Amino acid sequence: MEPLISARNIKKYFDVGEGVLKAVDGITFDIYPGETFGLVGESGCGKSTAGRTIIRLYEPTEGELIFNGKNIYELSRKEMQNVRQDFQMIFQDPYASLNPRMTVEDIVGEPLDIHGIYKNKKERRDRIIELLELVGLNEEHSMRFPHEFSGGQRQRIGIARALALNPKFIVCDEPISALDVSIQAQVVNLLKELQEKLGLTYMFIAHDLSMVRYISDRVAVMYLGHMMELAESEELYANPLHPYTRSLLSAIPIPDPEVQKDRRRIVLEGDVPSPINPKEGCRFVDRCMYAVDKCREVTPELKEIKSGHHAACHRIGEI
Ligand SMILES: Nc1ncnc2c1ncn2[C@@H]1O[C@H](COP(=O)(O)OP(=O)(O)O)[C@@H](O)[C@H]1O
Ligand code: SF4
Ligand SMILES: [Mg+2]
């Protein structure tokens, strides 16, 4: 199968007072049509920046993003407008991302207005109601304001808005992290239903590995701007290869007490280092219990270790 998206060596740097902040520093991967590609890692490792750069909400520092056979980073502003419609984003905080002074009808209808999609008022209204029904809301909700809704409902409004232009690819940036646990599964199930119904492809960002497991086909693990491991979801959980992934997984309790009893919790030492002016070598080196001299000198490449399972570590096979 041809990938929907091919990201090649994507970098996004920010100039900050103290130097260059390398938020995303050369990530490469494909995302296939209909797939959910999970992206996980601790807060600050560059997930949101990666998501935004991929759909060119941020201008990349370097790299290629191939979509429909074209590198979208080379498209002019005008050419980019058509591609814009194919890419959407769902945000973590459904309240901050919805204008409090607009009705639900106008929030969901805004992308239609901007792109002048409908022929008349009725067509616009019908489409808005169709979108609300797709996400489990209805016509009665359309004249209300965001503050009148619960967190889960607000996220549904954000999803309806993201769907307005029939996108192909949606970056879901921690869409359930701010919601009550009881609501999280509902929103994840809605996203899955919509994916099947509308043939959507997702990048699903989370800081918690347990959350992405259920929704993702494949999962990539990020640490300080680098991709450390990439594999099919089940494979990653069953056979994590990278020391960082192993430490993340060891922090998740296993429901079976017999299994849990024999597990060793790998405690990460030290703090996450700063992404400003990072040194050559493995980004994980100061926290890794397997680190050797080479790890400080040479940056490990993300390599395919076995079919479909990639990892970036000099000591795979020894540890
Ligand atoms: N617009 C920006 N300007 C400067 N630094 C930024 C900007 N956006 C993000 N960063 C920095 O980039 C790094 C990655 O941030 P982010 O992508 O938000 O991580 P995550 O989503 O994984 O928590 C952090 O160190 C953050 O402070
Ligand atoms: S390359 Fe070295 S420091 Fe990095 S994860 Fe592997 S063993 Fe640890
Ligand atoms: Mg983020």
XYZ file of C-alpha atoms and ligand atoms in Angstrom:
355
model
C 0.000 0.000 0.000
C 1.186 3.532 -0.809
C 1.539 5.799 2.227
C -0.868 8.733 2.527
C 1.913 10.754 4.075
C 5.679 10.345 3.953
C 7.635 12.476 6.394
C 11.351 12.673 5.650
C 13.919 14.119 8.076
C 11.558 16.757 9.417
C 13.094 19.385 11.662
C 11.587 22.298 13.507
C 13.923 24.595 15.415
C 13.035 27.703 17.384
C 15.486 30.509 17.978
C 15.329 31.323 21.668
C 17.460 33.658 23.766
C 19.951 30.993 24.856
C 20.415 29.366 21.449
C 18.566 27.013 19.135
C 15.760 24.958 20.589
C 15.569 21.748 18.543
C 11.952 20.786 19.222
C 11.827 18.264 16.358
C 15.189 17.140 15.069
C 14.957 14.894 12.034
C 11.986 12.511 12.163
C 11.138 10.120 9.329
C 8.068 7.900 8.982
C 5.125 6.966 6.736
C 1.440 7.006 7.598
C -0.864 4.721 5.591
C -4.452 5.438 4.493
C -6.990 4.539 7.173
C -4.307 4.050 9.783
C -4.005 5.546 13.269
C -0.404 6.461 13.917
C 0.246 7.009 17.619
C 2.915 9.460 18.796
C 3.931 9.269 22.444
C 6.519 10.732 24.762
C 6.856 12.898 27.846
C 5.663 16.469 27.896
C 8.034 18.792 25.993
C 9.533 16.078 23.737
C 8.167 17.727 20.591
C 4.911 15.914 19.829
C 2.738 18.979 19.249
C 5.467 20.678 17.245
C 5.784 17.535 15.104
C 2.012 17.413 14.535
C 1.834 21.075 13.593
C 4.868 20.974 11.341
C 3.598 17.925 9.476
C 0.447 19.741 8.410
C 2.436 22.936 7.870
C 0.777 24.989 10.574
C 4.439 25.632 11.405
C 6.945 26.236 8.631
C 9.530 23.440 8.812
C 13.211 24.170 9.374
C 14.078 21.236 7.117
C 12.561 18.107 5.612
C 9.983 16.847 3.150
C 6.351 15.991 3.601
C 5.022 14.024 0.639
C 1.250 14.026 0.236
C -0.468 13.026 -3.020
C 2.943 12.731 -4.647
C 3.965 16.297 -3.808
C 6.252 17.803 -1.213
C 3.785 20.150 0.473
C 6.607 22.228 1.949
C 7.382 23.426 -1.566
C 3.821 24.491 -2.415
C 3.003 28.173 -2.797
C 0.544 29.780 -0.404
C -2.199 29.413 -3.001
C -1.469 25.763 -3.796
C -1.353 25.092 -0.081
C -4.959 26.274 0.347
C -6.362 23.163 -1.334
C -4.145 20.872 0.707
C -5.205 22.728 3.891
C -8.696 21.287 3.532
C -7.324 17.745 3.587
C -5.485 18.313 6.881
C -7.144 19.154 10.184
C -6.245 19.250 13.831
C -8.165 18.404 16.998
C -6.775 20.070 20.099
C -6.253 19.018 23.672
C -8.257 21.750 25.301
C -11.662 21.872 23.652
C -12.549 25.025 25.537
C -9.537 27.137 24.614
C -9.880 26.182 20.958
C -13.557 27.239 20.652
C -14.451 30.927 20.448
C -16.674 31.555 23.537
C -18.647 34.301 21.781
C -19.692 32.184 18.815
C -22.655 29.813 18.677
C -22.009 26.161 17.918
C -23.550 26.722 14.498
C -21.017 29.414 13.671
C -18.084 27.518 15.165
C -18.822 24.437 13.091
C -19.800 26.556 10.075
C -16.724 28.786 10.102
C -14.533 26.540 7.913
C -17.445 26.330 5.429
C -17.717 30.142 5.450
C -13.990 30.620 4.918
C -13.904 28.274 1.954
C -17.317 29.358 0.580
C -18.499 25.756 0.312
C -22.281 26.110 0.273
C -24.660 27.707 -2.239
C -27.212 29.130 0.199
C -28.117 29.457 3.883
C -30.146 26.272 3.908
C -27.327 24.220 2.471
C -24.985 25.641 5.099
C -27.397 24.878 7.919
C -28.102 21.341 6.669
C -24.397 20.600 6.534
C -23.868 21.924 10.064
C -26.678 19.749 11.414
C -25.302 16.763 9.537
C -21.905 17.386 11.163
C -23.438 17.756 14.634
C -25.309 14.482 14.189
C -22.129 12.746 13.054
C -20.557 13.523 16.438
C -23.625 12.658 18.531
C -25.042 16.168 18.923
C -28.141 17.589 17.251
C -29.947 20.633 15.901
C -30.968 21.802 19.375
C -27.329 22.328 20.288
C -26.624 24.595 17.345
C -27.740 27.918 18.845
C -25.914 27.461 22.147
C -22.503 28.701 23.256
C -19.460 26.595 24.235
C -19.749 27.316 27.983
C -23.133 25.594 28.033
C -21.502 22.248 27.257
C -19.534 19.651 29.205
C -15.880 18.929 28.333
C -16.797 15.842 26.325
C -19.469 17.708 24.362
C -17.070 20.555 23.653
C -14.597 18.078 22.247
C -17.409 16.775 20.006
C -17.970 20.322 18.753
C -14.245 20.590 17.978
C -14.413 17.301 16.087
C -17.489 18.412 14.087
C -15.619 21.561 13.104
C -12.546 19.556 12.075
C -14.742 17.369 9.838
C -16.497 20.256 8.083
C -14.264 20.268 5.000
C -14.050 16.462 4.584
C -10.405 16.160 5.586
C -8.325 13.081 4.812
C -5.818 13.400 7.633
C -6.394 14.611 11.193
C -3.773 15.300 13.838
C -5.454 14.565 17.179
C -3.238 16.357 19.712
C -3.979 14.783 23.097
C -7.714 15.058 22.403
C -8.751 13.239 25.571
C -6.054 14.246 28.091
C -8.130 17.093 29.515
C -11.310 15.007 29.851
C -12.655 13.000 32.798
C -11.614 9.362 32.603
C -15.272 8.353 32.292
C -15.619 10.464 29.137
C -12.307 9.529 27.511
C -13.484 6.171 26.150
C -16.565 7.778 24.596
C -14.480 10.274 22.666
C -11.978 7.618 21.573
C -14.846 5.403 20.390
C -16.354 8.309 18.489
C -13.024 8.961 16.768
C -12.794 5.288 15.800
C -16.363 5.223 14.445
C -15.743 8.356 12.402
C -12.534 6.888 11.055
C -14.356 3.841 9.700
C -17.337 5.768 8.398
C -15.351 8.531 6.691
C -12.127 6.703 5.833
C -9.990 9.033 7.933
C -6.307 8.715 8.737
C -5.132 9.897 12.144
C -2.006 10.897 13.936
C -2.953 10.402 17.579
C -0.705 12.203 20.073
C -0.588 11.254 23.761
C 1.866 11.415 26.646
C 0.526 8.179 28.064
C 1.331 4.870 26.378
C -1.704 3.075 27.777
C -3.995 5.500 25.972
C -2.533 5.118 22.478
C -2.382 1.356 22.616
C -6.108 0.910 22.161
C -6.566 3.342 19.308
C -3.291 3.059 17.344
C -2.245 0.598 14.654
C 1.381 1.650 14.985
C 3.090 3.708 17.661
C 6.163 5.941 17.538
C 7.985 6.938 20.722
C 9.641 10.351 20.835
C 12.284 11.679 23.192
C 13.728 15.202 22.984
C 12.959 15.747 19.317
C 14.117 12.314 18.134
C 12.139 9.209 17.284
C 13.382 6.361 19.464
C 11.168 3.480 18.425
C 8.423 2.694 15.939
C 6.438 -0.530 15.677
C 2.990 -2.016 15.399
C 1.082 -1.347 18.580
C 0.952 -4.922 19.886
C 4.578 -5.579 18.963
C 5.744 -2.437 20.762
C 3.955 -3.443 23.942
C 5.030 -7.080 23.781
C 8.668 -6.520 22.742
C 9.864 -3.001 23.443
C 13.469 -2.720 22.202
C 14.538 0.761 23.244
C 15.536 1.434 26.882
C 13.340 4.535 26.903
C 10.247 2.650 25.709
C 10.925 -0.059 28.281
C 11.057 2.484 31.074
C 7.823 4.113 29.905
C 6.073 0.746 29.757
C 7.362 -0.381 33.124
C 5.536 2.565 34.674
C 2.166 1.198 33.525
C 0.740 -1.328 36.026
C -0.307 -4.701 34.600
C -3.725 -5.868 35.850
C -2.506 -9.457 36.450
C -0.847 -9.496 39.931
C 1.238 -12.599 39.061
C 2.806 -10.810 36.113
C 3.084 -7.511 37.960
C 4.939 -9.172 40.861
C 7.785 -10.313 38.585
C 8.185 -7.029 36.818
C 10.905 -4.607 37.600
C 9.961 -0.964 37.613
C 12.679 0.874 35.732
C 13.010 4.245 37.352
C 14.228 6.985 35.058
C 17.130 8.831 36.593
C 17.654 12.546 36.212
C 15.421 15.112 34.571
C 14.518 15.468 30.931
C 17.438 17.563 29.595
C 16.893 20.826 27.758
C 16.304 20.733 23.996
C 18.334 23.961 23.643
C 21.678 23.382 21.877
C 21.561 19.580 22.406
C 24.856 17.683 22.157
C 25.777 15.041 19.578
C 24.954 11.499 20.553
C 21.914 9.709 21.910
C 19.427 12.137 23.447
C 18.616 9.616 26.152
C 22.207 9.124 27.298
C 22.031 10.924 30.666
C 19.115 8.797 31.807
C 20.062 5.468 30.276
C 21.427 2.670 32.436
C 23.052 1.018 29.407
C 24.946 4.063 28.150
C 28.515 3.537 26.872
C 31.059 6.027 25.447
C 29.823 5.596 21.885
C 26.356 6.807 22.958
C 27.807 10.256 23.717
C 29.705 10.477 20.455
C 27.417 9.089 17.772
C 23.699 9.742 17.399
C 21.967 6.384 16.839
C 19.836 6.192 13.690
C 16.313 4.786 13.676
C 16.904 1.361 12.058
C 14.631 -1.528 11.152
C 15.598 -4.258 13.633
C 12.990 -6.759 12.524
C 10.169 -6.490 10.028
C 8.272 -3.284 10.739
C 9.997 -2.717 14.079
C 12.438 0.201 14.190
C 14.607 1.457 17.035
C 17.381 4.025 17.531
C 19.915 2.582 19.975
C 23.519 1.380 19.629
C 23.010 -1.500 22.013
C 19.948 -3.289 20.627
C 20.703 -6.999 20.744
C 23.054 -6.675 23.704
C 20.585 -5.412 26.285
N 6.510 28.441 19.458
C 7.544 28.000 20.195
N 8.620 28.778 20.436
C 9.669 28.324 21.174
N 9.724 27.080 21.704
C 8.676 26.254 21.489
C 7.539 26.665 20.739
N 6.652 25.636 20.695
C 7.211 24.630 21.407
N 8.432 25.008 21.887
C 9.355 24.174 22.684
O 9.587 22.989 21.925
C 9.685 21.862 22.779
C 8.642 20.850 22.363
O 7.365 21.358 22.669
P 6.013 20.614 22.269
O 6.082 20.274 20.827
O 4.882 21.441 22.721
O 6.119 19.268 23.133
P 4.969 18.241 23.560
O 3.786 18.473 22.709
O 5.607 16.890 23.377
O 4.709 18.504 25.010
C 9.519 22.379 24.197
O 10.792 22.567 24.737
C 8.790 23.700 23.991
O 9.095 24.593 25.040
S 22.141 4.537 22.351
Fe 23.150 4.237 24.316
S 22.311 5.856 25.639
Fe 20.973 5.687 23.866
S 19.386 4.307 24.518
Fe 20.918 3.052 23.491
S 22.280 2.356 25.122
Fe 21.074 4.044 25.961
Mg 1.795 18.915 23.228
